[in-house]
CSV table of C-alpha atoms in Angstrom, one decimal:
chain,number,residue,atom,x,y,z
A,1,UNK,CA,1.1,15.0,2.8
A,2,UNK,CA,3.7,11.9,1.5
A,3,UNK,CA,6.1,11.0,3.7
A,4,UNK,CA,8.1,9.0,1.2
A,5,UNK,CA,9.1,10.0,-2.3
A,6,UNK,CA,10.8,7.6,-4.5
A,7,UNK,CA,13.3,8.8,-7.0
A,8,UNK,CA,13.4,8.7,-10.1
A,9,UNK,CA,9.8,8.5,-11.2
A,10,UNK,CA,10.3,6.4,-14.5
A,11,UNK,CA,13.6,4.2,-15.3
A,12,UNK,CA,14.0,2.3,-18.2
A,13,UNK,CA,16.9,-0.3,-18.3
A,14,UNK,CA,17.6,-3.1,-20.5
A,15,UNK,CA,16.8,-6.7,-19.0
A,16,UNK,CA,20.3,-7.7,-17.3
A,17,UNK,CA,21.0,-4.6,-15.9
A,18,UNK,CA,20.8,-3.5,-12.7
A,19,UNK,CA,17.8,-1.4,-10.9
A,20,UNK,CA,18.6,1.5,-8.2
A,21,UNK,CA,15.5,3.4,-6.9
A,22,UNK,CA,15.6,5.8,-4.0
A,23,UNK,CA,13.7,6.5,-1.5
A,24,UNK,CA,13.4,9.7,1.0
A,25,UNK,CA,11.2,10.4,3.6
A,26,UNK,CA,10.7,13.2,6.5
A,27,UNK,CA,10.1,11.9,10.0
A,28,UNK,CA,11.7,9.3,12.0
A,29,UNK,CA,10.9,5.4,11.7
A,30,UNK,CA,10.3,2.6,12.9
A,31,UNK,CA,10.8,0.6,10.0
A,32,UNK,CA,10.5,1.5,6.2
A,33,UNK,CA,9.2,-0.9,3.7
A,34,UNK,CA,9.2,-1.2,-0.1
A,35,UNK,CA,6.1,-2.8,-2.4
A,36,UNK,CA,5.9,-3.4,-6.1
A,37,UNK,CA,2.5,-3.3,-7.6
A,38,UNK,CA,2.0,-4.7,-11.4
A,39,UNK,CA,-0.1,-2.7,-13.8
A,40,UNK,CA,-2.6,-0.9,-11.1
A,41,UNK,CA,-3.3,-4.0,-9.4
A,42,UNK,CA,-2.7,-4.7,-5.3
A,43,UNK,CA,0.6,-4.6,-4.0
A,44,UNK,CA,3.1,-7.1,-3.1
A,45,UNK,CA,5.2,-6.9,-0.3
A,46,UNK,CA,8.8,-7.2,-1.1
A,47,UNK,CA,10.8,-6.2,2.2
A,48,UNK,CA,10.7,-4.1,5.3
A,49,UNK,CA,14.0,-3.0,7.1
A,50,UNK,CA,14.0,-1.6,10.5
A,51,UNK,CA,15.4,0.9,11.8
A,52,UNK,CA,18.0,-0.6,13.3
A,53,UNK,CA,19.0,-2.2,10.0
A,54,UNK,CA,21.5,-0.6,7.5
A,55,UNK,CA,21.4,-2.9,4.7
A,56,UNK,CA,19.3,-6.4,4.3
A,57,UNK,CA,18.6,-8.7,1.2
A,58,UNK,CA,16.0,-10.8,-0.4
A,59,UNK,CA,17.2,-12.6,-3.5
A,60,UNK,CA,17.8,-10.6,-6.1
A,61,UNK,CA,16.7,-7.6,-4.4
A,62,UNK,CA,19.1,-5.1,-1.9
A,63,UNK,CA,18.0,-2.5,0.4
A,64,UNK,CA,20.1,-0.2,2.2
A,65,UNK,CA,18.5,2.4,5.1
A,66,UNK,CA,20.3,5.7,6.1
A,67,UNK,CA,18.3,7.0,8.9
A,68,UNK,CA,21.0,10.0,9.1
A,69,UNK,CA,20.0,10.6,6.0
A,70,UNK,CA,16.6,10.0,5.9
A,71,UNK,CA,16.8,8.0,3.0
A,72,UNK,CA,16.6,4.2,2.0
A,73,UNK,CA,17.4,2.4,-2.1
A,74,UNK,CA,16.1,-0.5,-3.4
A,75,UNK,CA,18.5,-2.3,-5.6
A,76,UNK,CA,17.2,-4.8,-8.2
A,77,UNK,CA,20.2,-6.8,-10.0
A,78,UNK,CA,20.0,-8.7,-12.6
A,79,UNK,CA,16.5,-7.4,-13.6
A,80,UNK,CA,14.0,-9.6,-15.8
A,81,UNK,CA,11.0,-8.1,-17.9
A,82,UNK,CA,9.0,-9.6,-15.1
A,83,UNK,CA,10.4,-7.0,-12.7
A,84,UNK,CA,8.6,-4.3,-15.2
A,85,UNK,CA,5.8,-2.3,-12.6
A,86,UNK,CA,6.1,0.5,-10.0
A,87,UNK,CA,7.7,0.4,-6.9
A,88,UNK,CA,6.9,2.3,-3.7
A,89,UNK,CA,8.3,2.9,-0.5
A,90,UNK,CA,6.2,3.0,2.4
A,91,UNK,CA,6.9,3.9,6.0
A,92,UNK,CA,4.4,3.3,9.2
A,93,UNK,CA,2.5,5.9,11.5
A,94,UNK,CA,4.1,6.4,15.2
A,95,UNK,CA,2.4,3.5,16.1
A,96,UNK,CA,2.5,1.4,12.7
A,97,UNK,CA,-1.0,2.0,11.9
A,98,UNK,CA,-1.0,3.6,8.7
A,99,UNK,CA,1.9,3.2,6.2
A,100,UNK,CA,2.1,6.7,4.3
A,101,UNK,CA,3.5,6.1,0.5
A,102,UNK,CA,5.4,7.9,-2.1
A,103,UNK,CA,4.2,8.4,-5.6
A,104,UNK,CA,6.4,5.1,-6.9
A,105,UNK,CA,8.8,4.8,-9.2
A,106,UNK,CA,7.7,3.1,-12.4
A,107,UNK,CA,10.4,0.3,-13.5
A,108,UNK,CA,10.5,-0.6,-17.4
A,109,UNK,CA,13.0,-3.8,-18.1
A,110,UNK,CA,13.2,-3.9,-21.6
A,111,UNK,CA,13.5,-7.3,-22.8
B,1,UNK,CA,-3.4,-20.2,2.6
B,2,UNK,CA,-5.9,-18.0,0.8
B,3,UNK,CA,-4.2,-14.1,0.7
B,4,UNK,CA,-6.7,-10.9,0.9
B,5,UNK,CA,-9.5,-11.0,-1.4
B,6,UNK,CA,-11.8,-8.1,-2.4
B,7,UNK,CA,-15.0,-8.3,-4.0
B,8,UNK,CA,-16.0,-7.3,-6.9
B,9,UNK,CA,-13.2,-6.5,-9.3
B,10,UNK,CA,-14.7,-3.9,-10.6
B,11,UNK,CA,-17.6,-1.4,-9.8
B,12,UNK,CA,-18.9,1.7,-11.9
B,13,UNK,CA,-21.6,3.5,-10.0
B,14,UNK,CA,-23.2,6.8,-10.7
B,15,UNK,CA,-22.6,10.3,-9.0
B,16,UNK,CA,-24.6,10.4,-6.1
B,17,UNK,CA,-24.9,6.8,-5.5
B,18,UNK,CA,-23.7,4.7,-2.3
B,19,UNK,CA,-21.3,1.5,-2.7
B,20,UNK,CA,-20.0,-1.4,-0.7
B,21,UNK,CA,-16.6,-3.0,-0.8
B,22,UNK,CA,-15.2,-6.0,0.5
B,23,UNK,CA,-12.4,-7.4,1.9
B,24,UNK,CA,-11.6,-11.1,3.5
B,25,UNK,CA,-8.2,-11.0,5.5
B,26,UNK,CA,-5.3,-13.2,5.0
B,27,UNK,CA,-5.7,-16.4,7.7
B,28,UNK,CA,-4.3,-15.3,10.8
B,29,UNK,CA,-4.5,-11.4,11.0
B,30,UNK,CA,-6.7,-9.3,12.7
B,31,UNK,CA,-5.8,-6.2,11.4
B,32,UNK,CA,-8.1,-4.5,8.3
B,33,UNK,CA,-6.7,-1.4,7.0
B,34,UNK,CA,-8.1,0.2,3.4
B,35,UNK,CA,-6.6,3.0,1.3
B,36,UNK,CA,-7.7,4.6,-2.0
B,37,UNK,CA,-5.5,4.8,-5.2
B,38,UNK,CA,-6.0,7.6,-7.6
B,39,UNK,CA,-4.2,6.9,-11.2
B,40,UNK,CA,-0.3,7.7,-11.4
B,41,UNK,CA,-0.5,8.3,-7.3
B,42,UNK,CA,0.4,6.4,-4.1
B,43,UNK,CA,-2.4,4.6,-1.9
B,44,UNK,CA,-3.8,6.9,0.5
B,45,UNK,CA,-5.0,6.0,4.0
B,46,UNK,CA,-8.5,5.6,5.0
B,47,UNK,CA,-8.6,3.8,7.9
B,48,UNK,CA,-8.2,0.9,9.9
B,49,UNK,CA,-9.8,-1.1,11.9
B,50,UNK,CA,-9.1,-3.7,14.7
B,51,UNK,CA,-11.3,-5.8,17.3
B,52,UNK,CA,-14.3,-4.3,15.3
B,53,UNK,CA,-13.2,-0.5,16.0
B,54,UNK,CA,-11.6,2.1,13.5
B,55,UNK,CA,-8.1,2.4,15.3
B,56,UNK,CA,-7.3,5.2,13.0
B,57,UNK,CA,-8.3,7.6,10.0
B,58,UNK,CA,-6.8,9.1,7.4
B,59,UNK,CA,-8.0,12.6,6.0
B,60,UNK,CA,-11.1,11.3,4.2
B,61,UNK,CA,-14.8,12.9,4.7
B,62,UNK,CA,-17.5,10.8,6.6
B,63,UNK,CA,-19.0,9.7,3.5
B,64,UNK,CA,-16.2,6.6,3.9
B,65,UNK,CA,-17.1,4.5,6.2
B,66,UNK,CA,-16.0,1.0,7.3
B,67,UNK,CA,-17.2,-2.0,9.4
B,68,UNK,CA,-15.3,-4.7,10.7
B,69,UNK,CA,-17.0,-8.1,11.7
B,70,UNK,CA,-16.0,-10.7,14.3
B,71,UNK,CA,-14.6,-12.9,11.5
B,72,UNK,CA,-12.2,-10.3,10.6
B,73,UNK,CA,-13.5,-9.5,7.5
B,74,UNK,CA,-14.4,-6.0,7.0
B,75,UNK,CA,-16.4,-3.4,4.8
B,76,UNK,CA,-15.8,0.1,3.1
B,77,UNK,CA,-19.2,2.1,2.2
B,78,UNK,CA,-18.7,5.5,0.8
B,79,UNK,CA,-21.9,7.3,0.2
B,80,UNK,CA,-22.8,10.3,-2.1
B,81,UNK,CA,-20.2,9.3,-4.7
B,82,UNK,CA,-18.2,12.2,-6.4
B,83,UNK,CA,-16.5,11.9,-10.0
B,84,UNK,CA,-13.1,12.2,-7.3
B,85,UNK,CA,-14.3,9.0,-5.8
B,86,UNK,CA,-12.9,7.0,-8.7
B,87,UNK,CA,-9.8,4.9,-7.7
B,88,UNK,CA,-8.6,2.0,-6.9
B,89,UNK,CA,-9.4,0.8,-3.6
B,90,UNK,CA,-7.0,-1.5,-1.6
B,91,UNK,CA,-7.3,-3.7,1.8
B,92,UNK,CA,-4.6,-4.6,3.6
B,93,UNK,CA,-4.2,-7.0,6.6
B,94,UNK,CA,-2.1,-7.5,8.9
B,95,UNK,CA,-1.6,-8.9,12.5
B,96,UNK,CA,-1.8,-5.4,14.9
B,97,UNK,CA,1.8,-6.0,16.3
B,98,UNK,CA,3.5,-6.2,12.9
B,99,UNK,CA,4.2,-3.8,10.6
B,100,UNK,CA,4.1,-5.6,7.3
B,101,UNK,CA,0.8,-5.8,5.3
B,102,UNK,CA,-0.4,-7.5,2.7
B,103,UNK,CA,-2.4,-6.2,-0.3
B,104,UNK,CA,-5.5,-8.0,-2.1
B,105,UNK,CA,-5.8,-7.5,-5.5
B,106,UNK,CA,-8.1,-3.8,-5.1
B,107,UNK,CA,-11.4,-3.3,-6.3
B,108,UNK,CA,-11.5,-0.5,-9.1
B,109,UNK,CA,-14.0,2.2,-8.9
B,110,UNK,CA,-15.4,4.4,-11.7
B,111,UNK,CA,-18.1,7.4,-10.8
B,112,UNK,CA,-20.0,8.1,-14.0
């Protein structure tokens, strides 16, 4: 079973505009991490936020955690074509193991 | 600093049939975890492995199977191929205390 699902499953915005994809997941957490992966190939790390952690940022990219909620976003501004590819959250097993993943969200920047 | 590399690229095998993949960790970890990609889905878990011992599995058959050596650098055999075998397969590494991981570039698999 997925412990993450991202929302929506396909967004299509124009290059300039802003990105917002959402992630929700089931169990408690250590930390919850998000990865983009470019047309089927291996995945690139872009941020993990811990539990502890409401909000953190890495360049042009913002990601907000509500463990009441169960829920984390991953917010993209200014978005480039080059930011066109699917992006998945990811959270670890009880003891970081495994990370379980959602079915992505698949990001079209439109130049 | 070399990332995770996987060899080959690409693989087509026939039903039936065993295969090997490969996977060289980034310099530093220790940690060797794989996971299988069907199209339009989210990796799945295999397993992983750690001080040459699978630490943990995911809910695959025993026809996936995995070796780590002592250089880190670790193996994923499935036997028996299925048409449902084809995916791409991912290795991640990572250093056992830390959560983050980091992807090689997957080796895609097609059952003929």
């Amino acid at each position: 079973s997925q412990q993450g699902e991202e929302d929506p499953q396909a967004l299509s915005i124009q290059e300039g505009e802003n990105a917002t994809m959402n992630c929700s997941y089931k169990t408690s957490i250590n930390n919850l991490q998000w990865y983009r992966q470019n047309s089927g190939r291996g995945l690139v790390h872009l941020i993990l936020i811990r539990s502890n952690e409401r909000e953190k940022h890495s360049g042009r990219l913002r990601v907000t955690l509500d463990t009441s909620k169960k829920s984390s976003s991953l917010l993209i501004t200014a978005s480039r074509a080059a930011d066109t590819a699917s992006y998945f959250c990811a959270t670890p097993g009880g003891s970081n193991y495994k990370l379980t993943f959602g079915k992505g969200t698949l990001l079209t920047v439109n130049p | 600093d070399a990332g995770v590399t996987q060899s080959p690229t690409h693989l087509i095998k026939t039903r039936g049939q065993q295969v090997t993949l490969r996977c060289s960790p980034k310099s530093g970890h220790d940690t060797v975890s794989w996971y299988q990609q069907a199209l339009g889905q989210g990796p799945q878990f295999i397993f992983q492995y750690y001080e040459e011992e699978e630490r943990q599995r995911g809910n695959f058959p025993d026809r996936f199977s995995g070796h780590q050596f002592p250089n880190y650098s670790s193996e994923l055999n499935v036997n028996a191929l299925l048409l449902g075998d084809s995916a791409l397969y991912l290795c991640a590494s990572s250093l056992i205390l830390s959560g983050e991981q980091y992807f090689g570039p997957g080796t895609r698999l097609t059952v003929t």
